[in-house]
Amino acid sequence: MIELDCRGQRCPLPVIKLAQNIGKVEVGDVVRVLADDPAAANDIPAWCRMKKQEYLGSPAENAFEVRRTT
Amino acid sequence: MEFTGDPAGPAYLDAATAVPLHPVAREALLAALADGWADPARLYSAGRRAQQLSDAARAAFAEALGVRTDEVSFWPSGTAAAQAAVLGALAGRSRQGDTLVHSAIEHSAVLHAAARGKAVEVPVDRLGRLDLDAWERAVSAPGVAVASLISASHEVGTVQPVAAAAGYCDESGVPLFVDAAQSVGRTDVPPGWSLLSASAHKWGGPPGVGVLVVRKGVRWISPYPQDDLYRPQWPGGADLPAVVAAAASLRAVRAEAATESVRLKALVDRIRERVPATVPDVEVVGDPEQRLPNLVTFSCLYVDGEALLHALDRAGFAVSSGSSCTASTLRPSHVLEAMGVLSHGNVRVSLHRGTTEADVERFLAVLPGIVAGIRREAGM
């Protein structure tokens, strides 16, 4: 798992960082995004749906986990 | 900036915020400024002339909305009318309950009124359609005073099941308020509601005219200090010339509505098809079938909504966005959040009678390059 610290960054930056880094983990592995922009909780799951990746949920406040599926 | 319909000139594509003044409204406004300046309550001839204009305007609204003339009142904006509807209906039903049931996609005017007291929010699905089962459960619960449902989403265009929602309200004896700002002048609102509001500058009337209808038998108590007439009305004089212009333009746009809807729907269909075909990673949002004829919304991945609006403005296009960076609160649109669709890179395009096919073609031609440019700058 890799962790991307995007706290303090406004959307769409956390989603851009996620897209740029998802290829750095193996298929089946997880990327955790730390983001406190209020749009992240909405836009990270929406990105997963559009890009066919698996959104695993938010294990803690301002943290979002995505599993690479392709 | 003049929006002249010149094929190479700027194109105003934000009708859902305000429609340019209809020529009939302009004419009526000028005539009424000359003839309708006096206080209609006064007993001299200038006052009587103003009263006649006021009565005629009220009658025109009553006819257009299918209601009685004494059910129509004029307010300083659609927001004021919507908030008066909610707060007045809640006050009128305080013995029966204290809770407002509302959809998650109401206009912020209604949500601000809802924040005054107890409220229950009913969700929508990914297409922005009201969850009718949840609505039925919510309005039939004890303690519900009023329910509020927008006729069609001002952000994504999805038309709401007003008739079915009104049926559930009726079964529970709960009055339904419908915010019809995006529908009046374009499509008919199904019957069954108890209160309805509209806004003249959404159909080409002047800004500063809100319309509120409170059906007979609906108990409504003014949220403002009131005179002894106890009729729903704004506690000051209405802007009569603007009201006259609003009435005249509503009649004119209703006469054009059927043909305009067909024309604009075809242009919106073209945007709905071409944007995802020419711009990668785009989500067109809202119901593909049950929607306003003139409005389309889409979100572009990896694009800053504010940057997109400014770039489109420089290219000569006025559009709106539900992205957080374009909102004063820096929060994404509550409508896009409620639907669970992408909120950044969001663009709302809304067309009106002045929009030409050439405007739309030009928009479709410049959009892919603008989006690509912003993505490139962001490193995507």
Short mmCIF file of C-alpha atoms in Angstrom, two decimals:
data_model
loop_
_atom_site.label_atom_id
_atom_site.label_comp_id
_atom_site.label_asym_id
_atom_site.label_seq_id
_atom_site.Cartn_x
_atom_site.Cartn_y
_atom_site.Cartn_z
CA MET A 1 0.00 0.00 0.00
CA ILE A 2 1.14 3.52 -0.69
CA GLU A 3 -0.15 6.62 1.02
CA LEU A 4 -0.59 9.98 -0.73
CA ASP A 5 -0.71 12.97 1.57
CA CYS A 6 -2.92 15.51 -0.21
CA ARG A 7 -4.03 17.37 2.89
CA GLY A 8 -4.28 21.07 2.23
CA GLN A 9 -4.75 20.51 -1.51
CA ARG A 10 -7.96 21.57 -3.20
CA CYS A 11 -9.90 19.37 -5.60
CA PRO A 12 -9.17 18.15 -8.22
CA LEU A 13 -5.55 17.83 -7.00
CA PRO A 14 -6.10 14.79 -4.71
CA VAL A 15 -7.85 12.97 -7.57
CA ILE A 16 -5.05 13.90 -9.97
CA LYS A 17 -2.45 12.56 -7.50
CA LEU A 18 -4.45 9.36 -7.16
CA ALA A 19 -4.63 8.90 -10.92
CA GLN A 20 -0.89 9.61 -11.30
CA ASN A 21 0.06 7.09 -8.60
CA ILE A 22 -2.38 4.21 -8.94
CA GLY A 23 -0.02 2.60 -11.49
CA LYS A 24 2.72 2.46 -8.86
CA VAL A 25 0.99 -0.31 -6.93
CA GLU A 26 0.34 -3.85 -8.19
CA VAL A 27 -3.16 -4.83 -9.30
CA GLY A 28 -4.96 -5.82 -6.10
CA ASP A 29 -2.93 -3.44 -3.94
CA VAL A 30 -4.26 -0.37 -2.19
CA VAL A 31 -3.62 3.37 -2.42
CA ARG A 32 -4.61 5.45 0.58
CA VAL A 33 -5.31 9.13 -0.09
CA LEU A 34 -5.25 11.63 2.76
CA ALA A 35 -7.31 14.64 1.70
CA ASP A 36 -9.24 17.26 3.64
CA ASP A 37 -10.85 19.07 0.73
CA PRO A 38 -14.62 18.67 1.21
CA ALA A 39 -15.01 17.44 -2.38
CA ALA A 40 -12.63 14.49 -1.90
CA ALA A 41 -15.19 12.30 -0.11
CA ASN A 42 -17.43 12.65 -3.14
CA ASP A 43 -14.92 12.76 -5.98
CA ILE A 44 -12.61 9.87 -5.01
CA PRO A 45 -15.49 7.31 -5.12
CA ALA A 46 -16.74 8.97 -8.34
CA TRP A 47 -13.25 8.61 -9.88
CA CYS A 48 -13.20 4.92 -8.90
CA ARG A 49 -16.55 4.38 -10.60
CA MET A 50 -15.48 6.21 -13.78
CA LYS A 51 -12.04 4.53 -13.96
CA LYS A 52 -13.32 1.10 -12.83
CA GLN A 53 -11.19 0.92 -9.69
CA GLU A 54 -12.50 -0.37 -6.37
CA TYR A 55 -13.34 2.17 -3.70
CA LEU A 56 -12.78 0.55 -0.29
CA GLY A 57 -14.19 3.34 1.86
CA SER A 58 -12.91 5.81 4.38
CA PRO A 59 -11.09 4.06 7.27
CA ALA A 60 -10.63 7.36 9.12
CA GLU A 61 -11.56 10.99 8.75
CA ASN A 62 -9.95 12.53 5.64
CA ALA A 63 -8.59 9.14 4.53
CA PHE A 64 -9.81 7.23 1.49
CA GLU A 65 -8.70 3.82 0.22
CA VAL A 66 -8.74 2.57 -3.35
CA ARG A 67 -7.81 -0.88 -4.63
CA ARG A 68 -6.23 -1.08 -8.06
CA THR A 69 -8.26 -3.50 -10.18
CA THR A 70 -6.84 -3.01 -13.68
CA MET B 1 -21.00 42.22 -23.24
CA GLU B 2 -23.91 41.99 -25.72
CA PHE B 3 -25.31 38.57 -26.44
CA THR B 4 -26.57 39.26 -29.90
CA GLY B 5 -26.84 35.81 -31.43
CA ASP B 6 -23.96 36.83 -33.71
CA PRO B 7 -22.45 33.52 -34.89
CA ALA B 8 -18.94 34.61 -33.91
CA GLY B 9 -19.93 36.66 -30.86
CA PRO B 10 -20.16 35.62 -27.23
CA ALA B 11 -22.83 33.11 -26.27
CA TYR B 12 -24.72 33.32 -22.99
CA LEU B 13 -25.46 29.73 -21.95
CA ASP B 14 -26.61 30.19 -18.36
CA ALA B 15 -30.40 30.40 -18.71
CA ALA B 16 -30.89 28.44 -15.48
CA THR B 17 -29.44 31.44 -13.63
CA ALA B 18 -31.16 34.17 -15.64
CA VAL B 19 -32.59 34.45 -19.14
CA PRO B 20 -31.96 37.65 -21.13
CA LEU B 21 -34.99 39.95 -21.10
CA HIS B 22 -37.65 38.79 -23.57
CA PRO B 23 -38.59 41.52 -26.11
CA VAL B 24 -42.19 41.38 -24.88
CA ALA B 25 -40.96 41.97 -21.32
CA ARG B 26 -38.93 44.97 -22.43
CA GLU B 27 -41.93 46.49 -24.20
CA ALA B 28 -44.30 45.83 -21.31
CA LEU B 29 -41.77 47.15 -18.80
CA LEU B 30 -41.40 50.46 -20.60
CA ALA B 31 -45.17 50.85 -20.96
CA ALA B 32 -45.77 49.97 -17.31
CA LEU B 33 -43.06 52.36 -16.10
CA ALA B 34 -45.07 55.15 -17.72
CA ASP B 35 -48.45 53.92 -16.53
CA GLY B 36 -47.91 51.79 -13.43
CA TRP B 37 -45.83 53.91 -11.09
CA ALA B 38 -48.64 54.87 -8.69
CA ASP B 39 -49.73 52.96 -5.59
CA PRO B 40 -52.52 50.60 -6.67
CA ALA B 41 -54.20 50.93 -3.27
CA ARG B 42 -54.95 54.63 -3.75
CA LEU B 43 -58.33 55.92 -4.86
CA TYR B 44 -57.33 58.49 -7.48
CA SER B 45 -57.15 57.79 -11.19
CA ALA B 46 -53.39 57.08 -11.33
CA GLY B 47 -53.85 54.56 -8.51
CA ARG B 48 -56.77 52.95 -10.30
CA ARG B 49 -54.69 52.61 -13.47
CA ALA B 50 -51.99 50.89 -11.46
CA GLN B 51 -54.63 48.64 -9.86
CA GLN B 52 -55.92 47.65 -13.30
CA LEU B 53 -52.40 46.73 -14.41
CA SER B 54 -51.87 44.74 -11.23
CA ASP B 55 -55.18 42.89 -11.66
CA ALA B 56 -54.41 42.08 -15.28
CA ALA B 57 -50.96 40.75 -14.36
CA ARG B 58 -52.42 38.63 -11.57
CA ALA B 59 -55.06 37.25 -13.94
CA ALA B 60 -52.38 36.37 -16.49
CA PHE B 61 -50.41 34.44 -13.87
CA ALA B 62 -53.55 32.70 -12.61
CA GLU B 63 -54.38 31.58 -16.14
CA ALA B 64 -50.82 30.42 -16.89
CA LEU B 65 -50.59 28.45 -13.64
CA GLY B 66 -54.18 27.20 -13.63
CA VAL B 67 -55.10 28.78 -10.29
CA ARG B 68 -57.40 31.50 -8.89
CA THR B 69 -56.28 35.11 -9.05
CA ASP B 70 -56.44 35.53 -5.28
CA GLU B 71 -54.04 32.61 -4.84
CA VAL B 72 -51.21 34.52 -6.60
CA SER B 73 -48.83 36.91 -4.82
CA PHE B 74 -45.70 38.77 -5.93
CA TRP B 75 -42.36 38.74 -4.13
CA PRO B 76 -39.02 40.47 -4.64
CA SER B 77 -37.36 37.27 -5.99
CA GLY B 78 -37.87 33.57 -6.47
CA THR B 79 -35.78 33.01 -3.35
CA ALA B 80 -38.05 35.26 -1.27
CA ALA B 81 -41.14 33.48 -2.64
CA ALA B 82 -39.71 30.00 -1.94
CA GLN B 83 -38.67 30.91 1.58
CA ALA B 84 -42.04 32.55 2.28
CA ALA B 85 -43.73 29.37 1.02
CA VAL B 86 -41.74 27.11 3.35
CA LEU B 87 -41.76 29.32 6.44
CA GLY B 88 -45.40 30.42 5.99
CA ALA B 89 -46.63 26.87 5.49
CA LEU B 90 -44.62 25.60 8.49
CA ALA B 91 -46.13 28.34 10.67
CA GLY B 92 -49.61 27.55 9.35
CA ARG B 93 -49.25 23.88 10.31
CA SER B 94 -47.50 24.31 13.65
CA ARG B 95 -50.32 22.51 15.48
CA GLN B 96 -49.97 19.43 13.25
CA GLY B 97 -46.18 19.21 13.27
CA ASP B 98 -42.84 20.93 13.11
CA THR B 99 -40.91 18.95 10.52
CA LEU B 100 -40.12 19.87 6.93
CA VAL B 101 -39.56 16.97 4.53
CA HIS B 102 -37.49 17.97 1.52
CA SER B 103 -35.50 16.37 -1.27
CA ALA B 104 -31.72 16.41 -1.05
CA ILE B 105 -31.58 18.49 -4.24
CA GLU B 106 -33.71 21.50 -3.29
CA HIS B 107 -32.44 24.96 -4.15
CA SER B 108 -30.24 26.41 -1.41
CA ALA B 109 -33.01 28.97 -0.74
CA VAL B 110 -35.19 26.13 0.55
CA LEU B 111 -32.32 24.46 2.42
CA HIS B 112 -31.59 27.73 4.22
CA ALA B 113 -35.24 27.96 5.26
CA ALA B 114 -35.13 24.28 6.29
CA ALA B 115 -32.15 25.01 8.55
CA ARG B 116 -34.42 27.16 10.71
CA GLY B 117 -36.09 24.10 12.26
CA LYS B 118 -36.50 20.35 12.06
CA ALA B 119 -36.02 18.86 8.64
CA VAL B 120 -35.84 15.40 7.07
CA GLU B 121 -33.91 15.03 3.82
CA VAL B 122 -35.03 12.49 1.22
CA PRO B 123 -32.25 11.13 -1.03
CA VAL B 124 -32.04 10.94 -4.81
CA ASP B 125 -30.42 8.30 -7.00
CA ARG B 126 -27.37 8.63 -9.27
CA LEU B 127 -29.54 10.28 -11.96
CA GLY B 128 -30.93 12.82 -9.51
CA ARG B 129 -34.39 11.24 -9.20
CA LEU B 130 -36.25 11.43 -5.91
CA ASP B 131 -36.40 8.16 -3.93
CA LEU B 132 -40.20 7.86 -3.84
CA ASP B 133 -40.26 5.02 -1.29
CA ALA B 134 -38.18 7.08 1.13
CA TRP B 135 -40.39 10.07 0.35
CA GLU B 136 -43.54 8.11 1.18
CA ARG B 137 -42.04 6.96 4.49
CA ALA B 138 -40.87 10.47 5.34
CA VAL B 139 -44.13 12.33 4.62
CA SER B 140 -46.28 9.74 6.41
CA ALA B 141 -44.24 9.95 9.64
CA PRO B 142 -45.81 11.73 12.61
CA GLY B 143 -45.00 15.41 13.11
CA VAL B 144 -44.56 16.36 9.44
CA ALA B 145 -45.84 19.87 8.74
CA VAL B 146 -44.83 20.49 5.13
CA ALA B 147 -43.00 18.78 2.26
CA SER B 148 -40.87 20.52 -0.36
CA LEU B 149 -39.88 19.22 -3.79
CA ILE B 150 -38.17 21.07 -6.62
CA SER B 151 -40.04 20.52 -9.93
CA ALA B 152 -36.81 19.90 -11.84
CA SER B 153 -33.22 20.17 -10.67
CA HIS B 154 -31.70 23.56 -11.42
CA GLU B 155 -28.27 21.94 -11.51
CA VAL B 156 -28.69 18.75 -13.49
CA GLY B 157 -32.11 19.15 -15.11
CA THR B 158 -33.70 15.94 -13.81
CA VAL B 159 -37.49 16.37 -13.67
CA GLN B 160 -38.92 15.15 -10.38
CA PRO B 161 -41.97 12.89 -9.94
CA VAL B 162 -44.17 15.73 -8.64
CA ALA B 163 -47.50 13.98 -9.27
CA ALA B 164 -46.49 10.81 -7.38
CA ALA B 165 -44.87 12.80 -4.57
CA ALA B 166 -48.01 14.94 -4.29
CA GLY B 167 -50.12 11.78 -4.09
CA TYR B 168 -48.18 10.52 -1.05
CA CYS B 169 -48.45 13.96 0.58
CA ASP B 170 -52.19 13.96 -0.03
CA GLU B 171 -52.59 10.52 1.61
CA SER B 172 -50.94 11.90 4.74
CA GLY B 173 -52.64 15.31 4.63
CA VAL B 174 -49.30 17.09 4.24
CA PRO B 175 -49.21 20.19 2.02
CA LEU B 176 -46.60 20.02 -0.76
CA PHE B 177 -44.55 23.04 -1.81
CA VAL B 178 -43.10 22.88 -5.32
CA ASP B 179 -40.22 25.18 -6.28
CA ALA B 180 -41.01 25.44 -9.99
CA ALA B 181 -38.42 28.07 -10.93
CA GLN B 182 -36.88 25.95 -13.71
CA SER B 183 -40.20 24.69 -15.09
CA VAL B 184 -42.64 27.60 -15.27
CA GLY B 185 -42.59 28.99 -18.81
CA ARG B 186 -41.05 25.79 -20.21
CA THR B 187 -43.18 22.87 -19.11
CA ASP B 188 -46.39 22.44 -17.15
CA VAL B 189 -46.08 21.41 -13.52
CA PRO B 190 -48.34 18.47 -12.65
CA PRO B 191 -51.21 19.33 -10.26
CA GLY B 192 -51.57 18.16 -6.66
CA TRP B 193 -49.33 20.69 -4.94
CA SER B 194 -50.49 23.17 -2.28
CA LEU B 195 -47.88 25.91 -2.73
CA LEU B 196 -45.72 26.80 -5.71
CA SER B 197 -43.06 29.41 -6.41
CA ALA B 198 -41.47 30.70 -9.60
CA SER B 199 -39.01 33.38 -10.67
CA ALA B 200 -39.52 35.73 -13.62
CA HIS B 201 -35.90 36.04 -14.70
CA LYS B 202 -35.78 32.29 -15.31
CA TRP B 203 -38.21 32.71 -18.23
CA GLY B 204 -37.10 36.04 -19.65
CA GLY B 205 -38.98 38.40 -17.38
CA PRO B 206 -37.14 41.09 -15.44
CA PRO B 207 -35.09 40.17 -12.36
CA GLY B 208 -36.69 40.90 -9.01
CA VAL B 209 -40.07 39.23 -9.49
CA GLY B 210 -40.92 36.10 -7.54
CA VAL B 211 -44.34 34.49 -7.76
CA LEU B 212 -45.94 32.54 -4.94
CA VAL B 213 -49.16 30.55 -5.24
CA VAL B 214 -50.90 29.41 -2.07
CA ARG B 215 -53.94 27.29 -2.89
CA LYS B 216 -57.23 28.03 -1.12
CA GLY B 217 -57.62 26.05 2.07
CA VAL B 218 -53.87 25.92 2.75
CA ARG B 219 -53.10 27.57 6.07
CA TRP B 220 -50.25 30.05 5.62
CA ILE B 221 -48.99 32.50 8.24
CA SER B 222 -46.65 35.23 7.09
CA PRO B 223 -43.08 34.99 8.39
CA TYR B 224 -43.10 38.82 8.28
CA PRO B 225 -45.12 41.44 10.15
CA GLN B 226 -48.39 41.62 8.22
CA ASP B 227 -51.26 44.01 7.57
CA ASP B 228 -54.85 43.12 8.43
CA LEU B 229 -55.66 41.55 5.04
CA TYR B 230 -53.98 38.27 6.06
CA ARG B 231 -53.38 37.36 2.44
CA PRO B 232 -50.05 35.89 1.42
CA GLN B 233 -48.10 38.90 0.27
CA TRP B 234 -44.72 40.55 0.62
CA PRO B 235 -45.00 43.21 3.31
CA GLY B 236 -44.22 46.09 0.94
CA GLY B 237 -45.33 47.32 -2.44
CA ALA B 238 -44.55 45.08 -5.39
CA ASP B 239 -42.41 46.36 -8.26
CA LEU B 240 -45.53 46.70 -10.42
CA PRO B 241 -43.85 47.56 -13.76
CA ALA B 242 -41.61 44.50 -13.36
CA VAL B 243 -44.60 42.34 -12.40
CA VAL B 244 -46.48 43.52 -15.51
CA ALA B 245 -43.44 42.72 -17.67
CA ALA B 246 -43.12 39.31 -15.99
CA ALA B 247 -46.76 38.48 -16.74
CA ALA B 248 -46.55 39.62 -20.36
CA SER B 249 -43.35 37.65 -21.00
CA LEU B 250 -44.72 34.52 -19.33
CA ARG B 251 -47.64 34.58 -21.73
CA ALA B 252 -45.24 35.05 -24.65
CA VAL B 253 -42.83 32.26 -23.65
CA ARG B 254 -45.70 29.87 -22.99
CA ALA B 255 -46.94 30.49 -26.53
CA GLU B 256 -43.45 29.60 -27.84
CA ALA B 257 -42.73 26.84 -25.32
CA ALA B 258 -43.76 23.78 -27.35
CA THR B 259 -41.64 24.65 -30.41
CA GLU B 260 -38.75 26.04 -28.35
CA SER B 261 -38.63 22.87 -26.22
CA VAL B 262 -38.25 20.72 -29.33
CA ARG B 263 -35.53 22.99 -30.74
CA LEU B 264 -33.57 23.29 -27.48
CA LYS B 265 -33.93 19.60 -26.62
CA ALA B 266 -32.31 18.71 -29.95
CA LEU B 267 -29.40 21.06 -29.15
CA VAL B 268 -29.05 19.59 -25.65
CA ASP B 269 -29.11 16.06 -27.14
CA ARG B 270 -26.28 17.11 -29.41
CA ILE B 271 -24.22 18.31 -26.39
CA ARG B 272 -25.04 15.13 -24.46
CA GLU B 273 -23.77 12.99 -27.33
CA ARG B 274 -20.82 15.02 -28.57
CA VAL B 275 -19.13 15.99 -25.27
CA PRO B 276 -18.41 12.40 -24.14
CA ALA B 277 -17.39 11.51 -27.71
CA THR B 278 -14.88 14.35 -28.03
CA VAL B 279 -13.66 14.88 -24.45
CA PRO B 280 -12.13 11.86 -22.65
CA ASP B 281 -13.03 11.09 -19.04
CA VAL B 282 -16.29 13.03 -18.92
CA GLU B 283 -19.45 12.14 -17.07
CA VAL B 284 -22.72 13.62 -18.37
CA VAL B 285 -24.99 13.77 -15.33
CA GLY B 286 -28.75 13.84 -14.82
CA ASP B 287 -31.61 11.73 -16.15
CA PRO B 288 -31.21 11.14 -19.91
CA GLU B 289 -34.99 11.05 -20.44
CA GLN B 290 -36.89 12.82 -17.67
CA ARG B 291 -35.14 16.17 -17.89
CA LEU B 292 -35.56 19.84 -18.66
CA PRO B 293 -35.41 20.50 -22.41
CA ASN B 294 -32.79 23.25 -22.16
CA LEU B 295 -30.23 22.15 -19.58
CA VAL B 296 -27.28 19.76 -19.58
CA THR B 297 -24.55 19.21 -16.99
CA PHE B 298 -21.28 17.30 -17.25
CA SER B 299 -18.13 16.85 -15.16
CA CYS B 300 -14.59 16.54 -16.53
CA LEU B 301 -12.05 14.50 -14.54
CA TYR B 302 -8.84 16.28 -13.44
CA VAL B 303 -10.21 19.72 -14.35
CA ASP B 304 -10.52 22.66 -11.99
CA GLY B 305 -14.05 24.01 -12.43
CA GLU B 306 -13.03 27.62 -11.90
CA ALA B 307 -10.25 27.39 -14.48
CA LEU B 308 -12.72 25.84 -16.93
CA LEU B 309 -15.29 28.61 -16.40
CA HIS B 310 -12.68 31.32 -16.91
CA ALA B 311 -11.30 29.65 -20.04
CA LEU B 312 -14.80 29.29 -21.48
CA ASP B 313 -15.51 32.92 -20.60
CA ARG B 314 -12.39 34.01 -22.49
CA ALA B 315 -13.59 31.95 -25.45
CA GLY B 316 -16.94 33.77 -25.27
CA PHE B 317 -19.16 31.34 -23.36
CA ALA B 318 -21.04 32.13 -20.17
CA VAL B 319 -21.77 28.91 -18.29
CA SER B 320 -22.18 27.90 -14.66
CA SER B 321 -20.57 25.23 -12.45
CA GLY B 322 -21.38 23.22 -9.34
CA SER B 323 -17.71 22.64 -8.53
CA SER B 324 -16.56 23.66 -5.06
CA CYS B 325 -13.88 26.06 -6.29
CA THR B 326 -16.61 28.17 -7.93
CA ALA B 327 -18.77 28.35 -4.77
CA SER B 328 -18.37 30.93 -2.04
CA THR B 329 -18.44 28.11 0.52
CA LEU B 330 -15.68 26.12 -1.24
CA ARG B 331 -17.95 23.09 -0.90
CA PRO B 332 -19.06 21.08 -3.90
CA SER B 333 -22.68 21.41 -5.01
CA HIS B 334 -25.00 19.60 -2.61
CA VAL B 335 -26.92 18.35 -5.66
CA LEU B 336 -23.88 16.65 -7.23
CA GLU B 337 -22.93 15.25 -3.81
CA ALA B 338 -26.45 13.88 -3.25
CA MET B 339 -26.23 12.11 -6.62
CA GLY B 340 -22.71 10.83 -5.92
CA VAL B 341 -21.39 12.12 -9.24
CA LEU B 342 -18.07 13.79 -9.91
CA SER B 343 -18.19 17.37 -8.63
CA HIS B 344 -14.96 18.85 -9.95
CA GLY B 345 -14.65 20.05 -13.53
CA ASN B 346 -18.41 20.56 -13.57
CA VAL B 347 -20.16 22.63 -16.23
CA ARG B 348 -23.84 23.45 -16.52
CA VAL B 349 -24.97 24.60 -19.95
CA SER B 350 -28.50 26.00 -20.11
CA LEU B 351 -30.05 27.28 -23.32
CA HIS B 352 -32.77 29.84 -24.05
CA ARG B 353 -34.68 31.32 -26.98
CA GLY B 354 -31.64 33.40 -28.02
CA THR B 355 -29.35 30.35 -28.25
CA THR B 356 -28.54 29.36 -31.83
CA GLU B 357 -27.30 26.13 -33.34
CA ALA B 358 -24.11 28.04 -34.25
CA ASP B 359 -23.55 28.92 -30.55
CA VAL B 360 -23.75 25.25 -29.62
CA GLU B 361 -21.52 24.13 -32.47
CA ARG B 362 -18.90 26.71 -31.53
CA PHE B 363 -19.07 25.60 -27.89
CA LEU B 364 -18.64 21.96 -28.92
CA ALA B 365 -15.71 22.92 -31.14
CA VAL B 366 -13.72 24.79 -28.47
CA LEU B 367 -14.47 22.62 -25.42
CA PRO B 368 -12.14 19.65 -26.14
CA GLY B 369 -9.10 21.92 -26.60
CA ILE B 370 -9.87 23.93 -23.47
CA VAL B 371 -10.27 20.82 -21.32
CA ALA B 372 -7.10 19.29 -22.78
CA GLY B 373 -5.17 22.51 -22.06
CA ILE B 374 -6.23 22.59 -18.40
CA ARG B 375 -5.39 18.90 -17.96
CA ARG B 376 -1.98 19.42 -19.56
CA GLU B 377 -1.21 22.25 -17.14
CA ALA B 378 -2.24 19.99 -14.24
CA GLY B 379 0.18 17.31 -15.44
CA MET B 380 -2.46 14.90 -16.74
#
